Amino acid sequence: MARRAQPAKKKKAAPRKRGRGKAAPKKKSGGIGRLMLGGAIVAGTISAFIAAGSMLELDRASRDLGERVTKAEPEYTPEPAPVPESRNYDFSESNGNRDRTGYMVGERTPGENPAPVTEPEKTPETRSPDPVVPPNTGSIGGGEYNDGPPPWQKFAALSPETGNAPVIAIVIDDAGLDQPRTARTTELPGPVTISYLPYARDLQRQVRDARARGHEVMLHMPMEPSSASVDPGPHALLASFDREKILHEMTWMLDQFDGYVGVNNHMGSKFTSDPERMQVVMEVMKARGLLFLDSKTSAKSVGFSMARQYDVPALERDVFIDDADDATKIAEMLARIEKVAANQGFAIAIGHPRDLTLKALHKWIPAIQAKGFVLVPVTDILRRTSPSATG
């Protein structure tokens, strides 16, 4: 009997050799890692849109606030920009272009040589008279008067006939440093009042030219601003000064030129807010027969009230012409001057020797004169507003 053939047995495959460690499983495409990365990108994109929206809202809010502030009349004006470090202040005694005559010496004829202010003794004709000291104030120092009209009357510019017309006084301060623009200021239809910084050069010559054109002159006295980063210039009055230091610096400034009717503050938002320091200033103003114009660079200024307390002829600014060096804003401020003058009968406006300001004033002054306003020096307004002012 035949046997069926038995199929051959398959050999078992030899087992593969494995390493000591197990092989890491392969990651499947599109797994958890990619999902997490995608989520992070989406979240970042959303955050970016939110941040951009927030920035737009902040920018829009800031712009709206700026527009509201611009349209509103500020209580006070920020300090001007600091004096550039590149300014060349020449205070040497050898500077022959600058006369240092002291104050109560009157007008000099051309070519007359003044006596040096550093001389310990002067002739009876040039020696300052004995000081007039307000009661209980102590000694003031040189430069006082006790004979003849006070300087605010003696050096006052002629005022045109005004009748019952509203009057406007334009004060251009910060004058003297930029001599070309200051010279252009003297070409304005007058009279205007020009206030010179005491540390400018060639002051007596500049003042003489301004007065020859019928303008009135003041001294723009630097005082400490609220911001420590703003430089009011050399010899500025600081709130940290004691009485003697204030008197010393004031004497230096007041003796740089003559022919001025009074003082207005340059900057000074900090100093003019200090009654104790401003008391010393008013003692000097009273003793020297000067008027004081409060520039009102701070709503906290006590300048005007302290002047009244010490019976110093005093005024205060109504409008700043060019707080913004912008033609549109300047035009708005000039329109405001007209409104103030029409409402109260007078207005005092302060501006600066800048191109846009001078250009605007050259056109505006004839225009307001045609409307019936009259341009006057500040002393004219002082006589109108101060019962004790005479002359």
PDB file of N, CA and C in Angstrom, residues 82-85 87-91 98 177 197-201 219-224 230-238 241 245 249-250 252-253 256 266-267:
ATOM      1  N   PRO A  82      14.534 125.003  26.707  1.00  0.00           N
ATOM      2  CA  PRO A  82      15.761 125.462  27.352  1.00  0.00           C
ATOM      3  C   PRO A  82      16.676 126.195  26.380  1.00  0.00           C
ATOM      4  N   VAL A  83      17.476 127.081  26.948  1.00  0.00           N
ATOM      5  CA  VAL A  83      18.457 127.796  26.138  1.00  0.00           C
ATOM      6  C   VAL A  83      19.496 126.811  25.636  1.00  0.00           C
ATOM      7  N   PRO A  84      19.741 126.739  24.327  1.00  0.00           N
ATOM      8  CA  PRO A  84      20.707 125.771  23.807  1.00  0.00           C
ATOM      9  C   PRO A  84      22.094 125.965  24.403  1.00  0.00           C
ATOM     10  N   GLU A  85      22.791 124.863  24.588  1.00  0.00           N
ATOM     11  CA  GLU A  85      24.118 124.934  25.163  1.00  0.00           C
ATOM     12  C   GLU A  85      25.102 125.674  24.260  1.00  0.00           C
ATOM     13  N   ARG A  87      24.782 128.487  22.918  1.00  0.00           N
ATOM     14  CA  ARG A  87      24.771 129.929  23.077  1.00  0.00           C
ATOM     15  C   ARG A  87      26.113 130.403  23.625  1.00  0.00           C
ATOM     16  N   ASN A  88      26.595 131.501  23.066  1.00  0.00           N
ATOM     17  CA  ASN A  88      27.880 132.049  23.499  1.00  0.00           C
ATOM     18  C   ASN A  88      27.622 133.279  24.349  1.00  0.00           C
ATOM     19  N   TYR A  89      27.530 133.091  25.648  1.00  0.00           N
ATOM     20  CA  TYR A  89      27.318 134.216  26.545  1.00  0.00           C
ATOM     21  C   TYR A  89      28.665 134.873  26.840  1.00  0.00           C
ATOM     22  N   ASP A  90      28.791 136.116  26.471  1.00  0.00           N
ATOM     23  CA  ASP A  90      30.041 136.837  26.683  1.00  0.00           C
ATOM     24  C   ASP A  90      29.832 137.831  27.814  1.00  0.00           C
ATOM     25  N   PHE A  91      30.366 137.512  28.978  1.00  0.00           N
ATOM     26  CA  PHE A  91      30.204 138.384  30.132  1.00  0.00           C
ATOM     27  C   PHE A  91      31.507 139.086  30.510  1.00  0.00           C
ATOM     28  N   ARG A  98      29.211 146.197  24.591  1.00  0.00           N
ATOM     29  CA  ARG A  98      28.087 146.215  25.519  1.00  0.00           C
ATOM     30  C   ARG A  98      28.334 147.245  26.605  1.00  0.00           C
ATOM     31  N   LEU A 177      18.881 137.977  22.318  1.00  0.00           N
ATOM     32  CA  LEU A 177      19.794 136.885  21.972  1.00  0.00           C
ATOM     33  C   LEU A 177      19.874 136.709  20.462  1.00  0.00           C
ATOM     34  N   LEU A 197      16.447 139.978  27.408  1.00  0.00           N
ATOM     35  CA  LEU A 197      17.150 139.129  28.369  1.00  0.00           C
ATOM     36  C   LEU A 197      18.447 139.807  28.783  1.00  0.00           C
ATOM     37  N   PRO A 198      18.777 139.788  30.066  1.00  0.00           N
ATOM     38  CA  PRO A 198      19.950 140.547  30.538  1.00  0.00           C
ATOM     39  C   PRO A 198      21.288 139.952  30.135  1.00  0.00           C
ATOM     40  N   TYR A 199      21.299 138.686  29.690  1.00  0.00           N
ATOM     41  CA  TYR A 199      22.571 138.072  29.317  1.00  0.00           C
ATOM     42  C   TYR A 199      22.796 138.079  27.800  1.00  0.00           C
ATOM     43  N   ALA A 200      22.032 138.883  27.083  1.00  0.00           N
ATOM     44  CA  ALA A 200      22.277 139.064  25.652  1.00  0.00           C
ATOM     45  C   ALA A 200      23.431 140.043  25.441  1.00  0.00           C
ATOM     46  N   ARG A 201      23.964 140.073  24.216  1.00  0.00           N
ATOM     47  CA  ARG A 201      25.060 140.982  23.887  1.00  0.00           C
ATOM     48  C   ARG A 201      24.529 142.297  23.327  1.00  0.00           C
ATOM     49  N   LEU A 219      12.919 144.716  30.929  1.00  0.00           N
ATOM     50  CA  LEU A 219      13.953 143.713  31.203  1.00  0.00           C
ATOM     51  C   LEU A 219      13.255 142.386  31.471  1.00  0.00           C
ATOM     52  N   HIS A 220      13.684 141.367  30.753  1.00  0.00           N
ATOM     53  CA  HIS A 220      13.079 140.038  30.874  1.00  0.00           C
ATOM     54  C   HIS A 220      13.926 139.233  31.869  1.00  0.00           C
ATOM     55  N   MET A 221      13.487 139.199  33.105  1.00  0.00           N
ATOM     56  CA  MET A 221      14.312 138.651  34.186  1.00  0.00           C
ATOM     57  C   MET A 221      14.128 137.138  34.331  1.00  0.00           C
ATOM     58  N   PRO A 222      15.210 136.346  34.131  1.00  0.00           N
ATOM     59  CA  PRO A 222      15.077 134.885  34.233  1.00  0.00           C
ATOM     60  C   PRO A 222      14.867 134.427  35.671  1.00  0.00           C
ATOM     61  N   MET A 223      13.919 133.516  35.841  1.00  0.00           N
ATOM     62  CA  MET A 223      13.603 132.946  37.149  1.00  0.00           C
ATOM     63  C   MET A 223      13.418 131.443  36.996  1.00  0.00           C
ATOM     64  N   GLU A 224      13.532 130.737  38.088  1.00  0.00           N
ATOM     65  CA  GLU A 224      13.545 129.275  38.047  1.00  0.00           C
ATOM     66  C   GLU A 224      12.200 128.688  37.620  1.00  0.00           C
ATOM     67  N   VAL A 230      14.846 122.270  32.407  1.00  0.00           N
ATOM     68  CA  VAL A 230      14.769 123.481  31.595  1.00  0.00           C
ATOM     69  C   VAL A 230      15.719 124.528  32.154  1.00  0.00           C
ATOM     70  N   ASP A 231      16.548 125.078  31.280  1.00  0.00           N
ATOM     71  CA  ASP A 231      17.574 126.031  31.699  1.00  0.00           C
ATOM     72  C   ASP A 231      17.099 127.462  31.460  1.00  0.00           C
ATOM     73  N   PRO A 232      16.887 128.256  32.508  1.00  0.00           N
ATOM     74  CA  PRO A 232      16.458 129.642  32.317  1.00  0.00           C
ATOM     75  C   PRO A 232      17.591 130.576  31.931  1.00  0.00           C
ATOM     76  N   GLY A 233      18.820 130.078  31.935  1.00  0.00           N
ATOM     77  CA  GLY A 233      19.959 130.911  31.563  1.00  0.00           C
ATOM     78  C   GLY A 233      20.756 131.365  32.774  1.00  0.00           C
ATOM     79  N   PRO A 234      21.916 131.986  32.537  1.00  0.00           N
ATOM     80  CA  PRO A 234      22.778 132.422  33.640  1.00  0.00           C
ATOM     81  C   PRO A 234      22.138 133.541  34.459  1.00  0.00           C
ATOM     82  N   HIS A 235      22.504 133.585  35.735  1.00  0.00           N
ATOM     83  CA  HIS A 235      22.063 134.610  36.690  1.00  0.00           C
ATOM     84  C   HIS A 235      20.577 134.517  37.023  1.00  0.00           C
ATOM     85  N   ALA A 236      19.921 133.422  36.660  1.00  0.00           N
ATOM     86  CA  ALA A 236      18.497 133.278  36.968  1.00  0.00           C
ATOM     87  C   ALA A 236      18.286 133.216  38.478  1.00  0.00           C
ATOM     88  N   LEU A 237      17.161 133.745  38.923  1.00  0.00           N
ATOM     89  CA  LEU A 237      16.799 133.698  40.337  1.00  0.00           C
ATOM     90  C   LEU A 237      16.242 132.320  40.663  1.00  0.00           C
ATOM     91  N   LEU A 238      16.822 131.667  41.659  1.00  0.00           N
ATOM     92  CA  LEU A 238      16.412 130.324  42.052  1.00  0.00           C
ATOM     93  C   LEU A 238      15.721 130.355  43.408  1.00  0.00           C
ATOM     94  N   PHE A 241      17.825 130.344  46.591  1.00  0.00           N
ATOM     95  CA  PHE A 241      18.648 131.506  46.958  1.00  0.00           C
ATOM     96  C   PHE A 241      18.122 132.150  48.237  1.00  0.00           C
ATOM     97  N   LYS A 245      21.646 136.534  48.016  1.00  0.00           N
ATOM     98  CA  LYS A 245      21.932 136.009  46.684  1.00  0.00           C
ATOM     99  C   LYS A 245      20.947 136.568  45.658  1.00  0.00           C
ATOM    100  N   GLU A 249      22.108 138.841  42.372  1.00  0.00           N
ATOM    101  CA  GLU A 249      21.814 138.517  40.980  1.00  0.00           C
ATOM    102  C   GLU A 249      20.910 139.574  40.340  1.00  0.00           C
ATOM    103  N   MET A 250      19.963 140.092  41.098  1.00  0.00           N
ATOM    104  CA  MET A 250      19.101 141.129  40.550  1.00  0.00           C
ATOM    105  C   MET A 250      19.894 142.383  40.212  1.00  0.00           C
ATOM    106  N   TRP A 252      23.001 142.552  39.328  1.00  0.00           N
ATOM    107  CA  TRP A 252      23.752 142.301  38.092  1.00  0.00           C
ATOM    108  C   TRP A 252      22.848 142.475  36.881  1.00  0.00           C
ATOM    109  N   MET A 253      21.656 141.883  36.926  1.00  0.00           N
ATOM    110  CA  MET A 253      20.768 141.940  35.768  1.00  0.00           C
ATOM    111  C   MET A 253      20.260 143.351  35.506  1.00  0.00           C
ATOM    112  N   GLN A 256      22.618 145.853  33.543  1.00  0.00           N
ATOM    113  CA  GLN A 256      23.167 145.535  32.225  1.00  0.00           C
ATOM    114  C   GLN A 256      22.838 146.583  31.168  1.00  0.00           C
ATOM    115  N   HIS A 266      10.992 135.809  33.010  1.00  0.00           N
ATOM    116  CA  HIS A 266      11.319 134.806  31.990  1.00  0.00           C
ATOM    117  C   HIS A 266      11.243 133.446  32.662  1.00  0.00           C
ATOM    118  N   MET A 267      10.339 132.576  32.192  1.00  0.00           N
ATOM    119  CA  MET A 267      10.045 131.311  32.876  1.00  0.00           C
ATOM    120  C   MET A 267       9.554 131.640  34.284  1.00  0.00           C
TER     121      MET A 267
END
